[in-house]
Structures are given as structure tokens and as C-alpha cells.
Amino acid sequence: MALVTTKEMFKKAYEGHYAIGAFNINNMEIIQGVVNGAKAKKSPVILQVSSGALKYAGPKYLKAMVDAAIADTGVDLALHLDHGPDFETVKLAIETGFTSVMFDGSHYEYEENVAKTKEVVEYAHARGVVVEAELGVLAGVEDDVKSDVHVYTDPAQAVDFVTRTGVDSLAIAIGTSHGAFKFAGEAKLRFDILEEIQEKLPNYPIVLHGASAVDPVAVATCNKYGGDIAGAKGIPTDMLRKASSMAVCKINMDTDLRLAFTAGIRKVFGDTPKEFDPRKYCGAGRVAIQATVEDKIANVLGSENTL
Ligand SMILES: [Zn+2]
């Protein structure tokens, strides 16, 4: 088994009306939890690394741990750069051995986003690496980037963008948002926009960012054991299941992993205050990550038993 690009994964996901989970990794326990979950459910997964994670763990550590995960489990994995902010970070990821990169030029003026994305696509394709780009603006916080409002993706512009840049997949804004505080009122996704894009770009893989469910049980566990996470509200599972049966082939759910890991660790500290063995609490975090990933594969993504 090997590190693969997302090309074949997305083709099968599109035809099979399911999506691939993209899970953010920062350390060994998170990688093991995600990959063990994928193996247990016989599902492909995408491991993704933000520029914050690159700084935190270092590209060499992350790549070596991902190689170890493949050798240990035999699961096919794609290693993806999440929200690559500039050409330099994209280059670093490709030199490290990533099979997929996102270049996020969504905060640039449209023509500048087209030009910069095209440059990244040419560089990546020449090295056998696929590229994800983004159009529209998601509300919420991603690393250091923050936005207060949604700017929904314009379907006609999506066609123009994909045609001119040659990008392999496109993240769109239809109402999901980054972070744990997604909706003040009722959750609402613009399926009409997704449908129109699917009509205009048949068989083209679409990506949803900021699609965590913000599991109320994980939030409650964090808060019960000394946390203070208020008013969190995520994307309902049935909406994500519907999106993954349409053109959405990749769903990002980082917040749910963060909450699961933290809840697992907090519970150990709360239940056994004398404990100070890192294997005991990080191990509980790893178990919580695996349970979350298995639940996503079975109930949100629909990718169980597709390996
Ligand atoms: Zn994102």
C-alpha cells in the first residue's frame, strides 16, 4: 500500500455517492487514531496538514509518521496540504512528499486568485501532485485567517475558475464555516448552489470545509471536566450525508477531532487526578479520535467498506 493522490479516490467517491474524510493531523496519536479508524472501517482517508501543523510538528516528522502509518496498517492514504497560503508553503509540501496540496487564494481578488492558482497547478502537476483551490469565503477562524461573513460561491465563476486554472478539485462556500461556532440560528446549507455547480461541472469533485458536527457529547465532556466551550453548534449529519451523495467528494472536519481528543484527555485528568503518565491521557485521546473517525466514515461520509 502507498501514499496516493486523491484522483482515484474522488472518482470512486463521485460514482459511489459518498465522500472521503479529510482529517487534520498534528501528532502521532492523532495520526494513529485516524488511520486505525480508517482500517477498521475499510475506508480511504485523506490526512491533511495545515501550515500551523507544519510549524508545530515539522514536515519531516509528519511525513515519517504518515509513512509509518501506511507500513503499519496497509491503508491507502493521501497526504494533503490544508490551506496553503503561498507558493513557498506549497513547494515545501511537495518537496516533503505530499500527494495533494490546497492553494487558498480565496482572499485575493478573483483574477489574482486565478493567476496564482494556475501557477501552483502547473508546478504541482509537473510533479504528479494534485491541487485543491477555493472560491468564495467561509465565515469562521482557520489558523490566523478570520472572516465574519459568508460569501457564497458563484456557480458561473466556479466554471470559469476550474476551466482557466486546471485545478483538480474546488472548495466552495455554501454555508459551512470554520471553527466550533458555526450558526447563531438554524443550520442552513445552500444546496441550490451545489446543485447548479454539479450541473455546470459534471463529474467534478467538490470539497466542503468547516463541516464538523461539533458533537454535543464531546463539548459536554470537555465542559464537565473543566472546559469552557460555549454555544457550539455544527453542521447536521443528514445535511453532510446529502452533500456527500452529490458532487461533494471531500469533507473537512477538524473541529470534531480537536473536541474528541480534548474530551478524551480531560476525562482522564478529571477521573484520575493523580495520573501523570502521558501515555494514559494521550492514549485516551487516540481512542477518542478513532471512535470519531469511525463514526464519520459510517454515518457522515458513507465511505465504509469501499477499500
Ligand atoms: Zn478550511
PDB file of C-alpha atoms and ligand atoms in Angstrom:
ATOM      1  CA  MET A   1       0.000   0.000   0.000  1.00  0.00           C
ATOM      2  CA  ALA A   2       1.117   3.500  -0.598  1.00  0.00           C
ATOM      3  CA  LEU A   3       0.711   7.209  -0.428  1.00  0.00           C
ATOM      4  CA  VAL A   4      -1.650   8.081  -3.293  1.00  0.00           C
ATOM      5  CA  THR A   5      -3.163  11.205  -4.832  1.00  0.00           C
ATOM      6  CA  THR A   6      -6.870  11.896  -4.424  1.00  0.00           C
ATOM      7  CA  LYS A   7      -7.643  11.413  -8.128  1.00  0.00           C
ATOM      8  CA  GLU A   8      -8.773   7.785  -7.973  1.00  0.00           C
ATOM      9  CA  MET A   9     -10.351   8.278  -4.528  1.00  0.00           C
ATOM     10  CA  PHE A  10     -12.530  11.131  -5.818  1.00  0.00           C
ATOM     11  CA  LYS A  11     -13.532   9.286  -8.997  1.00  0.00           C
ATOM     12  CA  LYS A  12     -14.775   6.302  -6.974  1.00  0.00           C
ATOM     13  CA  ALA A  13     -16.414   8.551  -4.378  1.00  0.00           C
ATOM     14  CA  TYR A  14     -18.270  10.559  -7.032  1.00  0.00           C
ATOM     15  CA  GLU A  15     -19.552   7.434  -8.763  1.00  0.00           C
ATOM     16  CA  GLY A  16     -20.366   5.736  -5.453  1.00  0.00           C
ATOM     17  CA  HIS A  17     -22.184   8.786  -3.982  1.00  0.00           C
ATOM     18  CA  TYR A  18     -20.001   9.041  -0.900  1.00  0.00           C
ATOM     19  CA  ALA A  19     -17.215  11.390   0.265  1.00  0.00           C
ATOM     20  CA  ILE A  20     -13.707  10.967   1.643  1.00  0.00           C
ATOM     21  CA  GLY A  21     -12.983  12.312   5.113  1.00  0.00           C
ATOM     22  CA  ALA A  22     -10.117  14.788   5.373  1.00  0.00           C
ATOM     23  CA  PHE A  23      -8.677  14.706   8.872  1.00  0.00           C
ATOM     24  CA  ASN A  24      -6.109  17.179  10.189  1.00  0.00           C
ATOM     25  CA  ILE A  25      -3.033  15.668  11.803  1.00  0.00           C
ATOM     26  CA  ASN A  26      -0.621  17.255  14.278  1.00  0.00           C
ATOM     27  CA  ASN A  27       0.957  14.435  16.268  1.00  0.00           C
ATOM     28  CA  MET A  28       1.423  10.673  16.458  1.00  0.00           C
ATOM     29  CA  GLU A  29      -1.711   9.879  18.458  1.00  0.00           C
ATOM     30  CA  ILE A  30      -3.983  11.764  16.034  1.00  0.00           C
ATOM     31  CA  ILE A  31      -2.401  10.034  13.024  1.00  0.00           C
ATOM     32  CA  GLN A  32      -2.779   6.614  14.650  1.00  0.00           C
ATOM     33  CA  GLY A  33      -6.369   7.291  15.707  1.00  0.00           C
ATOM     34  CA  VAL A  34      -7.383   8.387  12.197  1.00  0.00           C
ATOM     35  CA  VAL A  35      -5.591   5.598  10.352  1.00  0.00           C
ATOM     36  CA  ASN A  36      -6.735   2.873  12.749  1.00  0.00           C
ATOM     37  CA  GLY A  37     -10.306   4.131  12.283  1.00  0.00           C
ATOM     38  CA  ALA A  38      -9.934   4.008   8.504  1.00  0.00           C
ATOM     39  CA  LYS A  39      -8.551   0.478   8.666  1.00  0.00           C
ATOM     40  CA  ALA A  40     -11.340  -0.734  10.955  1.00  0.00           C
ATOM     41  CA  LYS A  41     -13.991   0.680   8.611  1.00  0.00           C
ATOM     42  CA  LYS A  42     -12.166  -0.295   5.389  1.00  0.00           C
ATOM     43  CA  SER A  43     -12.271   3.270   4.107  1.00  0.00           C
ATOM     44  CA  PRO A  44      -9.761   5.510   2.357  1.00  0.00           C
ATOM     45  CA  VAL A  45      -8.901   8.745   4.167  1.00  0.00           C
ATOM     46  CA  ILE A  46      -7.040  11.969   3.482  1.00  0.00           C
ATOM     47  CA  LEU A  47      -4.569  13.097   6.136  1.00  0.00           C
ATOM     48  CA  GLN A  48      -4.165  16.835   5.939  1.00  0.00           C
ATOM     49  CA  VAL A  49      -1.675  19.237   7.392  1.00  0.00           C
ATOM     50  CA  SER A  50      -2.255  22.961   7.854  1.00  0.00           C
ATOM     51  CA  SER A  51       0.599  25.454   7.744  1.00  0.00           C
ATOM     52  CA  GLY A  52       0.170  25.708  11.538  1.00  0.00           C
ATOM     53  CA  ALA A  53       0.714  21.942  11.830  1.00  0.00           C
ATOM     54  CA  LEU A  54       3.774  22.159   9.566  1.00  0.00           C
ATOM     55  CA  LYS A  55       5.234  24.672  12.003  1.00  0.00           C
ATOM     56  CA  TYR A  56       4.156  22.701  15.084  1.00  0.00           C
ATOM     57  CA  ALA A  57       5.381  19.202  14.201  1.00  0.00           C
ATOM     58  CA  GLY A  58       7.741  19.877  11.292  1.00  0.00           C
ATOM     59  CA  PRO A  59       7.313  18.435   7.779  1.00  0.00           C
ATOM     60  CA  LYS A  60       9.911  15.675   8.254  1.00  0.00           C
ATOM     61  CA  TYR A  61       8.264  14.309  11.407  1.00  0.00           C
ATOM     62  CA  LEU A  62       4.814  14.384   9.858  1.00  0.00           C
ATOM     63  CA  LYS A  63       5.901  12.660   6.633  1.00  0.00           C
ATOM     64  CA  ALA A  64       7.836   9.952   8.521  1.00  0.00           C
ATOM     65  CA  MET A  65       4.871   9.230  10.814  1.00  0.00           C
ATOM     66  CA  VAL A  66       2.497   9.010   7.833  1.00  0.00           C
ATOM     67  CA  ASP A  67       4.877   6.572   6.099  1.00  0.00           C
ATOM     68  CA  ALA A  68       4.917   4.522   9.300  1.00  0.00           C
ATOM     69  CA  ALA A  69       1.105   4.546   9.419  1.00  0.00           C
ATOM     70  CA  ILE A  70       0.918   3.163   5.878  1.00  0.00           C
ATOM     71  CA  ALA A  71       3.500   0.465   6.629  1.00  0.00           C
ATOM     72  CA  ASP A  72       1.667  -0.449   9.833  1.00  0.00           C
ATOM     73  CA  THR A  73      -1.909  -0.596   8.528  1.00  0.00           C
ATOM     74  CA  GLY A  74      -1.734  -1.111   4.755  1.00  0.00           C
ATOM     75  CA  VAL A  75      -4.378   1.604   4.237  1.00  0.00           C
ATOM     76  CA  ASP A  76      -4.070   3.833   1.158  1.00  0.00           C
ATOM     77  CA  LEU A  77      -3.670   7.439   2.259  1.00  0.00           C
ATOM     78  CA  ALA A  78      -3.399  10.804   0.580  1.00  0.00           C
ATOM     79  CA  LEU A  79      -1.250  13.429   2.303  1.00  0.00           C
ATOM     80  CA  HIS A  80      -2.665  16.882   1.669  1.00  0.00           C
ATOM     81  CA  LEU A  81      -1.610  20.446   2.484  1.00  0.00           C
ATOM     82  CA  ASP A  82      -4.622  22.231   4.008  1.00  0.00           C
ATOM     83  CA  HIS A  83      -4.975  25.964   3.226  1.00  0.00           C
ATOM     84  CA  GLY A  84      -1.571  26.502   1.638  1.00  0.00           C
ATOM     85  CA  PRO A  85      -1.209  30.284   1.995  1.00  0.00           C
ATOM     86  CA  ASP A  86       1.536  30.867  -0.597  1.00  0.00           C
ATOM     87  CA  PHE A  87       3.701  29.289  -3.262  1.00  0.00           C
ATOM     88  CA  GLU A  88       6.589  28.682  -0.818  1.00  0.00           C
ATOM     89  CA  THR A  89       4.455  26.523   1.505  1.00  0.00           C
ATOM     90  CA  VAL A  90       3.110  24.573  -1.478  1.00  0.00           C
ATOM     91  CA  LYS A  91       6.681  23.965  -2.644  1.00  0.00           C
ATOM     92  CA  LEU A  92       7.745  22.800   0.809  1.00  0.00           C
ATOM     93  CA  ALA A  93       4.834  20.336   0.970  1.00  0.00           C
ATOM     94  CA  ILE A  94       5.602  18.914  -2.486  1.00  0.00           C
ATOM     95  CA  GLU A  95       9.314  18.596  -1.686  1.00  0.00           C
ATOM     96  CA  THR A  96       8.355  16.776   1.527  1.00  0.00           C
ATOM     97  CA  GLY A  97       6.354  14.214  -0.450  1.00  0.00           C
ATOM     98  CA  PHE A  98       2.738  15.378  -0.096  1.00  0.00           C
ATOM     99  CA  THR A  99       0.498  13.964  -2.861  1.00  0.00           C
ATOM    100  CA  SER A 100      -2.044  16.786  -2.798  1.00  0.00           C
ATOM    101  CA  VAL A 101      -1.942  20.486  -1.968  1.00  0.00           C
ATOM    102  CA  MET A 102      -4.516  23.169  -1.401  1.00  0.00           C
ATOM    103  CA  PHE A 103      -3.667  26.650  -2.513  1.00  0.00           C
ATOM    104  CA  ASP A 104      -6.087  29.028  -0.825  1.00  0.00           C
ATOM    105  CA  GLY A 105      -6.213  32.225  -2.847  1.00  0.00           C
ATOM    106  CA  SER A 106      -9.835  32.916  -1.898  1.00  0.00           C
ATOM    107  CA  HIS A 107      -8.897  36.140  -0.099  1.00  0.00           C
ATOM    108  CA  TYR A 108      -7.341  37.600  -3.285  1.00  0.00           C
ATOM    109  CA  GLU A 109      -9.217  39.473  -5.977  1.00  0.00           C
ATOM    110  CA  TYR A 110     -10.684  36.978  -8.456  1.00  0.00           C
ATOM    111  CA  GLU A 111      -8.174  37.495 -11.291  1.00  0.00           C
ATOM    112  CA  GLU A 112      -5.269  37.264  -8.869  1.00  0.00           C
ATOM    113  CA  ASN A 113      -6.681  34.029  -7.395  1.00  0.00           C
ATOM    114  CA  VAL A 114      -6.908  32.616 -10.963  1.00  0.00           C
ATOM    115  CA  ALA A 115      -3.321  33.611 -11.815  1.00  0.00           C
ATOM    116  CA  LYS A 116      -1.776  32.369  -8.549  1.00  0.00           C
ATOM    117  CA  THR A 117      -3.748  29.101  -8.578  1.00  0.00           C
ATOM    118  CA  LYS A 118      -2.770  28.444 -12.198  1.00  0.00           C
ATOM    119  CA  GLU A 119       0.893  28.868 -11.284  1.00  0.00           C
ATOM    120  CA  VAL A 120       0.532  26.364  -8.412  1.00  0.00           C
ATOM    121  CA  VAL A 121      -1.348  23.882 -10.643  1.00  0.00           C
ATOM    122  CA  GLU A 122       1.403  23.960 -13.296  1.00  0.00           C
ATOM    123  CA  TYR A 123       4.110  23.438 -10.690  1.00  0.00           C
ATOM    124  CA  ALA A 124       2.244  20.632  -8.876  1.00  0.00           C
ATOM    125  CA  HIS A 125       1.052  18.755 -11.969  1.00  0.00           C
ATOM    126  CA  ALA A 126       4.624  18.662 -13.323  1.00  0.00           C
ATOM    127  CA  ARG A 127       5.491  16.743 -10.132  1.00  0.00           C
ATOM    128  CA  GLY A 128       2.482  14.387 -10.105  1.00  0.00           C
ATOM    129  CA  VAL A 129       0.685  16.258  -7.317  1.00  0.00           C
ATOM    130  CA  VAL A 130      -2.991  17.296  -7.417  1.00  0.00           C
ATOM    131  CA  VAL A 131      -4.341  20.707  -6.363  1.00  0.00           C
ATOM    132  CA  GLU A 132      -7.417  21.917  -4.482  1.00  0.00           C
ATOM    133  CA  ALA A 133      -8.407  25.584  -4.624  1.00  0.00           C
ATOM    134  CA  GLU A 134     -11.149  27.659  -3.024  1.00  0.00           C
ATOM    135  CA  LEU A 135     -13.735  30.118  -4.293  1.00  0.00           C
ATOM    136  CA  GLY A 136     -15.993  32.106  -2.021  1.00  0.00           C
ATOM    137  CA  VAL A 137     -15.374  32.924   1.638  1.00  0.00           C
ATOM    138  CA  LEU A 138     -16.252  30.775   4.641  1.00  0.00           C
ATOM    139  CA  ALA A 139     -17.094  32.533   7.872  1.00  0.00           C
ATOM    140  CA  GLY A 140     -15.093  31.499  10.943  1.00  0.00           C
ATOM    141  CA  VAL A 141     -11.473  31.090  12.006  1.00  0.00           C
ATOM    142  CA  GLU A 142      -8.840  28.962  10.253  1.00  0.00           C
ATOM    143  CA  ASP A 143      -5.373  29.241  11.805  1.00  0.00           C
ATOM    144  CA  ASP A 144      -4.843  33.024  11.605  1.00  0.00           C
ATOM    145  CA  VAL A 145      -7.446  33.775   8.936  1.00  0.00           C
ATOM    146  CA  LYS A 146     -10.772  35.067  10.209  1.00  0.00           C
ATOM    147  CA  SER A 147     -13.945  36.140   8.434  1.00  0.00           C
ATOM    148  CA  ASP A 148     -17.258  37.296   9.881  1.00  0.00           C
ATOM    149  CA  VAL A 149     -19.416  36.764   6.812  1.00  0.00           C
ATOM    150  CA  HIS A 150     -20.152  34.135   4.185  1.00  0.00           C
ATOM    151  CA  VAL A 151     -19.555  34.992   0.543  1.00  0.00           C
ATOM    152  CA  TYR A 152     -21.286  32.168  -1.319  1.00  0.00           C
ATOM    153  CA  THR A 153     -19.571  30.683  -4.361  1.00  0.00           C
ATOM    154  CA  ASP A 154     -20.960  31.885  -7.708  1.00  0.00           C
ATOM    155  CA  PRO A 155     -21.556  28.794  -9.921  1.00  0.00           C
ATOM    156  CA  ALA A 156     -20.708  30.584 -13.190  1.00  0.00           C
ATOM    157  CA  GLN A 157     -17.468  31.816 -11.672  1.00  0.00           C
ATOM    158  CA  ALA A 158     -16.675  28.282 -10.462  1.00  0.00           C
ATOM    159  CA  VAL A 159     -16.851  27.022 -14.068  1.00  0.00           C
ATOM    160  CA  ASP A 160     -14.631  29.846 -15.295  1.00  0.00           C
ATOM    161  CA  PHE A 161     -12.151  29.262 -12.465  1.00  0.00           C
ATOM    162  CA  VAL A 162     -11.852  25.499 -12.969  1.00  0.00           C
ATOM    163  CA  THR A 163     -11.519  25.854 -16.741  1.00  0.00           C
ATOM    164  CA  ARG A 164      -8.848  28.523 -16.577  1.00  0.00           C
ATOM    165  CA  THR A 165      -6.730  27.108 -13.730  1.00  0.00           C
ATOM    166  CA  GLY A 166      -6.984  23.345 -14.397  1.00  0.00           C
ATOM    167  CA  VAL A 167      -7.387  22.792 -10.659  1.00  0.00           C
ATOM    168  CA  ASP A 168      -8.312  19.192  -9.674  1.00  0.00           C
ATOM    169  CA  SER A 169     -10.939  19.934  -7.004  1.00  0.00           C
ATOM    170  CA  LEU A 170     -12.690  23.018  -5.702  1.00  0.00           C
ATOM    171  CA  ALA A 171     -13.703  24.031  -2.182  1.00  0.00           C
ATOM    172  CA  ILE A 172     -16.910  26.052  -2.296  1.00  0.00           C
ATOM    173  CA  ALA A 173     -18.794  28.204   0.187  1.00  0.00           C
ATOM    174  CA  ILE A 174     -22.426  27.140   0.684  1.00  0.00           C
ATOM    175  CA  GLY A 175     -22.830  27.969   4.377  1.00  0.00           C
ATOM    176  CA  THR A 176     -20.336  25.783   6.264  1.00  0.00           C
ATOM    177  CA  SER A 177     -17.792  27.627   8.395  1.00  0.00           C
ATOM    178  CA  HIS A 178     -14.526  27.066  10.214  1.00  0.00           C
ATOM    179  CA  GLY A 179     -14.294  26.562  13.968  1.00  0.00           C
ATOM    180  CA  ALA A 180     -16.746  25.440  16.666  1.00  0.00           C
ATOM    181  CA  PHE A 181     -19.276  28.305  16.360  1.00  0.00           C
ATOM    182  CA  LYS A 182     -20.981  27.805  13.049  1.00  0.00           C
ATOM    183  CA  PHE A 183     -24.538  29.030  13.417  1.00  0.00           C
ATOM    184  CA  ALA A 184     -26.282  31.568  15.600  1.00  0.00           C
ATOM    185  CA  GLY A 185     -29.677  30.283  14.449  1.00  0.00           C
ATOM    186  CA  GLU A 186     -30.759  27.256  12.406  1.00  0.00           C
ATOM    187  CA  ALA A 187     -28.147  25.471  10.308  1.00  0.00           C
ATOM    188  CA  LYS A 188     -28.616  26.178   6.622  1.00  0.00           C
ATOM    189  CA  LEU A 189     -26.654  24.965   3.588  1.00  0.00           C
ATOM    190  CA  ARG A 190     -27.246  26.292   0.072  1.00  0.00           C
ATOM    191  CA  PHE A 191     -27.865  23.014  -1.755  1.00  0.00           C
ATOM    192  CA  ASP A 192     -29.197  25.017  -4.724  1.00  0.00           C
ATOM    193  CA  ILE A 193     -25.665  26.368  -5.312  1.00  0.00           C
ATOM    194  CA  LEU A 194     -24.138  22.896  -5.026  1.00  0.00           C
ATOM    195  CA  GLU A 195     -26.713  21.548  -7.499  1.00  0.00           C
ATOM    196  CA  GLU A 196     -26.027  24.284 -10.017  1.00  0.00           C
ATOM    197  CA  ILE A 197     -22.268  23.741  -9.812  1.00  0.00           C
ATOM    198  CA  GLN A 198     -22.771  19.990 -10.240  1.00  0.00           C
ATOM    199  CA  GLU A 199     -24.876  20.622 -13.371  1.00  0.00           C
ATOM    200  CA  LYS A 200     -22.335  23.005 -14.843  1.00  0.00           C
ATOM    201  CA  LEU A 201     -19.281  20.872 -13.919  1.00  0.00           C
ATOM    202  CA  PRO A 202     -20.393  17.247 -14.289  1.00  0.00           C
ATOM    203  CA  ASN A 203     -18.169  14.610 -12.585  1.00  0.00           C
ATOM    204  CA  TYR A 204     -16.088  17.337 -10.949  1.00  0.00           C
ATOM    205  CA  PRO A 205     -15.098  16.777  -7.273  1.00  0.00           C
ATOM    206  CA  ILE A 206     -16.282  19.458  -4.852  1.00  0.00           C
ATOM    207  CA  VAL A 207     -14.845  19.992  -1.360  1.00  0.00           C
ATOM    208  CA  LEU A 208     -16.577  21.193   1.803  1.00  0.00           C
ATOM    209  CA  HIS A 209     -14.504  22.845   4.522  1.00  0.00           C
ATOM    210  CA  GLY A 210     -15.688  23.672   8.024  1.00  0.00           C
ATOM    211  CA  ALA A 211     -18.079  20.713   8.104  1.00  0.00           C
ATOM    212  CA  SER A 212     -17.741  19.462  11.677  1.00  0.00           C
ATOM    213  CA  ALA A 213     -20.893  18.407  13.506  1.00  0.00           C
ATOM    214  CA  VAL A 214     -19.491  19.862  16.778  1.00  0.00           C
ATOM    215  CA  ASP A 215     -20.602  16.794  18.733  1.00  0.00           C
ATOM    216  CA  PRO A 216     -22.612  17.978  21.773  1.00  0.00           C
ATOM    217  CA  VAL A 217     -21.397  14.960  23.807  1.00  0.00           C
ATOM    218  CA  ALA A 218     -17.725  15.886  23.241  1.00  0.00           C
ATOM    219  CA  VAL A 219     -18.471  19.532  24.101  1.00  0.00           C
ATOM    220  CA  ALA A 220     -20.339  18.458  27.259  1.00  0.00           C
ATOM    221  CA  THR A 221     -17.454  16.164  28.284  1.00  0.00           C
ATOM    222  CA  CYS A 222     -14.928  18.993  27.824  1.00  0.00           C
ATOM    223  CA  ASN A 223     -17.084  21.320  29.914  1.00  0.00           C
ATOM    224  CA  LYS A 224     -17.822  18.724  32.599  1.00  0.00           C
ATOM    225  CA  TYR A 225     -14.088  18.295  33.181  1.00  0.00           C
ATOM    226  CA  GLY A 226     -13.108  21.948  33.458  1.00  0.00           C
ATOM    227  CA  GLY A 227     -13.515  23.147  29.867  1.00  0.00           C
ATOM    228  CA  ASP A 228     -15.350  26.289  28.798  1.00  0.00           C
ATOM    229  CA  ILE A 229     -16.708  25.799  25.273  1.00  0.00           C
ATOM    230  CA  ALA A 230     -19.978  27.670  24.954  1.00  0.00           C
ATOM    231  CA  GLY A 231     -22.822  27.779  22.447  1.00  0.00           C
ATOM    232  CA  ALA A 232     -21.171  25.449  19.960  1.00  0.00           C
ATOM    233  CA  LYS A 233     -23.323  24.367  17.011  1.00  0.00           C
ATOM    234  CA  GLY A 234     -22.209  22.421  13.935  1.00  0.00           C
ATOM    235  CA  ILE A 235     -23.465  21.063  10.622  1.00  0.00           C
ATOM    236  CA  PRO A 236     -26.203  18.425  10.997  1.00  0.00           C
ATOM    237  CA  THR A 237     -25.161  14.931   9.892  1.00  0.00           C
ATOM    238  CA  ASP A 238     -28.071  14.491   7.446  1.00  0.00           C
ATOM    239  CA  MET A 239     -27.031  17.637   5.538  1.00  0.00           C
ATOM    240  CA  LEU A 240     -23.473  16.343   5.158  1.00  0.00           C
ATOM    241  CA  ARG A 241     -24.716  12.912   4.111  1.00  0.00           C
ATOM    242  CA  LYS A 242     -26.836  14.590   1.440  1.00  0.00           C
ATOM    243  CA  ALA A 243     -23.875  16.683   0.221  1.00  0.00           C
ATOM    244  CA  SER A 244     -21.629  13.604   0.041  1.00  0.00           C
ATOM    245  CA  SER A 245     -24.224  11.787  -2.075  1.00  0.00           C
ATOM    246  CA  MET A 246     -23.994  14.734  -4.515  1.00  0.00           C
ATOM    247  CA  ALA A 247     -20.791  16.228  -6.002  1.00  0.00           C
ATOM    248  CA  VAL A 248     -19.021  16.647  -2.649  1.00  0.00           C
ATOM    249  CA  CYS A 249     -16.095  14.180  -2.605  1.00  0.00           C
ATOM    250  CA  LYS A 250     -14.048  15.554   0.323  1.00  0.00           C
ATOM    251  CA  ILE A 251     -15.265  16.811   3.690  1.00  0.00           C
ATOM    252  CA  ASN A 252     -13.026  18.589   6.245  1.00  0.00           C
ATOM    253  CA  MET A 253     -13.941  18.101   9.911  1.00  0.00           C
ATOM    254  CA  ASP A 254     -11.020  19.284  12.020  1.00  0.00           C
ATOM    255  CA  THR A 255     -13.048  20.769  14.877  1.00  0.00           C
ATOM    256  CA  ASP A 256     -14.614  17.394  15.696  1.00  0.00           C
ATOM    257  CA  LEU A 257     -11.183  15.771  16.023  1.00  0.00           C
ATOM    258  CA  ARG A 258      -9.942  18.566  18.269  1.00  0.00           C
ATOM    259  CA  LEU A 259     -13.002  18.252  20.502  1.00  0.00           C
ATOM    260  CA  ALA A 260     -12.745  14.443  20.676  1.00  0.00           C
ATOM    261  CA  PHE A 261      -9.036  14.496  21.556  1.00  0.00           C
ATOM    262  CA  THR A 262      -9.521  17.174  24.206  1.00  0.00           C
ATOM    263  CA  ALA A 263     -12.584  15.467  25.714  1.00  0.00           C
ATOM    264  CA  GLY A 264     -10.682  12.163  25.953  1.00  0.00           C
ATOM    265  CA  ILE A 265      -7.758  13.795  27.717  1.00  0.00           C
ATOM    266  CA  ARG A 266      -9.856  15.978  30.025  1.00  0.00           C
ATOM    267  CA  LYS A 267     -11.825  12.938  31.177  1.00  0.00           C
ATOM    268  CA  VAL A 268      -8.627  11.148  32.264  1.00  0.00           C
ATOM    269  CA  PHE A 269      -7.475  14.222  34.170  1.00  0.00           C
ATOM    270  CA  GLY A 270     -10.921  14.617  35.755  1.00  0.00           C
ATOM    271  CA  ASP A 271     -11.396  10.960  36.709  1.00  0.00           C
ATOM    272  CA  THR A 272      -7.825  10.262  37.812  1.00  0.00           C
ATOM    273  CA  PRO A 273      -6.218  13.483  39.083  1.00  0.00           C
ATOM    274  CA  LYS A 274      -3.165  11.543  40.311  1.00  0.00           C
ATOM    275  CA  GLU A 275      -2.353  10.375  36.764  1.00  0.00           C
ATOM    276  CA  PHE A 276       0.725  11.913  35.125  1.00  0.00           C
ATOM    277  CA  ASP A 277       1.750   9.275  32.591  1.00  0.00           C
ATOM    278  CA  PRO A 278       1.382  10.944  29.135  1.00  0.00           C
ATOM    279  CA  ARG A 279       0.604   7.533  27.591  1.00  0.00           C
ATOM    280  CA  LYS A 280      -2.520   7.305  29.743  1.00  0.00           C
ATOM    281  CA  TYR A 281      -4.078  10.609  28.660  1.00  0.00           C
ATOM    282  CA  CYS A 282      -2.705  10.826  25.100  1.00  0.00           C
ATOM    283  CA  GLY A 283      -3.794   7.208  24.686  1.00  0.00           C
ATOM    284  CA  ALA A 284      -7.338   8.154  25.717  1.00  0.00           C
ATOM    285  CA  GLY A 285      -7.210  10.985  23.168  1.00  0.00           C
ATOM    286  CA  ARG A 286      -6.178   8.492  20.492  1.00  0.00           C
ATOM    287  CA  VAL A 287      -9.097   6.184  21.336  1.00  0.00           C
ATOM    288  CA  ALA A 288     -11.494   9.150  21.103  1.00  0.00           C
ATOM    289  CA  ILE A 289     -10.079  10.161  17.703  1.00  0.00           C
ATOM    290  CA  GLN A 290     -10.537   6.630  16.351  1.00  0.00           C
ATOM    291  CA  ALA A 291     -14.155   6.459  17.571  1.00  0.00           C
ATOM    292  CA  THR A 292     -14.914   9.835  15.946  1.00  0.00           C
ATOM    293  CA  VAL A 293     -13.332   8.828  12.629  1.00  0.00           C
ATOM    294  CA  GLU A 294     -15.237   5.525  12.567  1.00  0.00           C
ATOM    295  CA  ASP A 295     -18.488   7.369  13.253  1.00  0.00           C
ATOM    296  CA  LYS A 296     -17.803   9.885  10.443  1.00  0.00           C
ATOM    297  CA  ILE A 297     -16.972   7.135   7.945  1.00  0.00           C
ATOM    298  CA  ALA A 298     -20.103   5.141   8.766  1.00  0.00           C
ATOM    299  CA  ASN A 299     -22.655   7.914   9.319  1.00  0.00           C
ATOM    300  CA  VAL A 300     -21.497  11.094   7.563  1.00  0.00           C
ATOM    301  CA  LEU A 301     -19.244  10.159   4.652  1.00  0.00           C
ATOM    302  CA  GLY A 302     -20.753   6.825   3.588  1.00  0.00           C
ATOM    303  CA  SER A 303     -17.267   5.514   2.711  1.00  0.00           C
ATOM    304  CA  GLU A 304     -17.357   2.357   4.829  1.00  0.00           C
ATOM    305  CA  ASN A 305     -16.229  -0.848   3.046  1.00  0.00           C
ATOM    306  CA  THR A 306     -15.048   0.959  -0.091  1.00  0.00           C
ATOM    307  CA  LEU A 307     -11.402  -0.150   0.060  1.00  0.00           C
TER     308      LEU A 307
HETATM  309 ZN    ZN B   1     -10.715  25.009   5.643  1.00  0.00          ZN
END
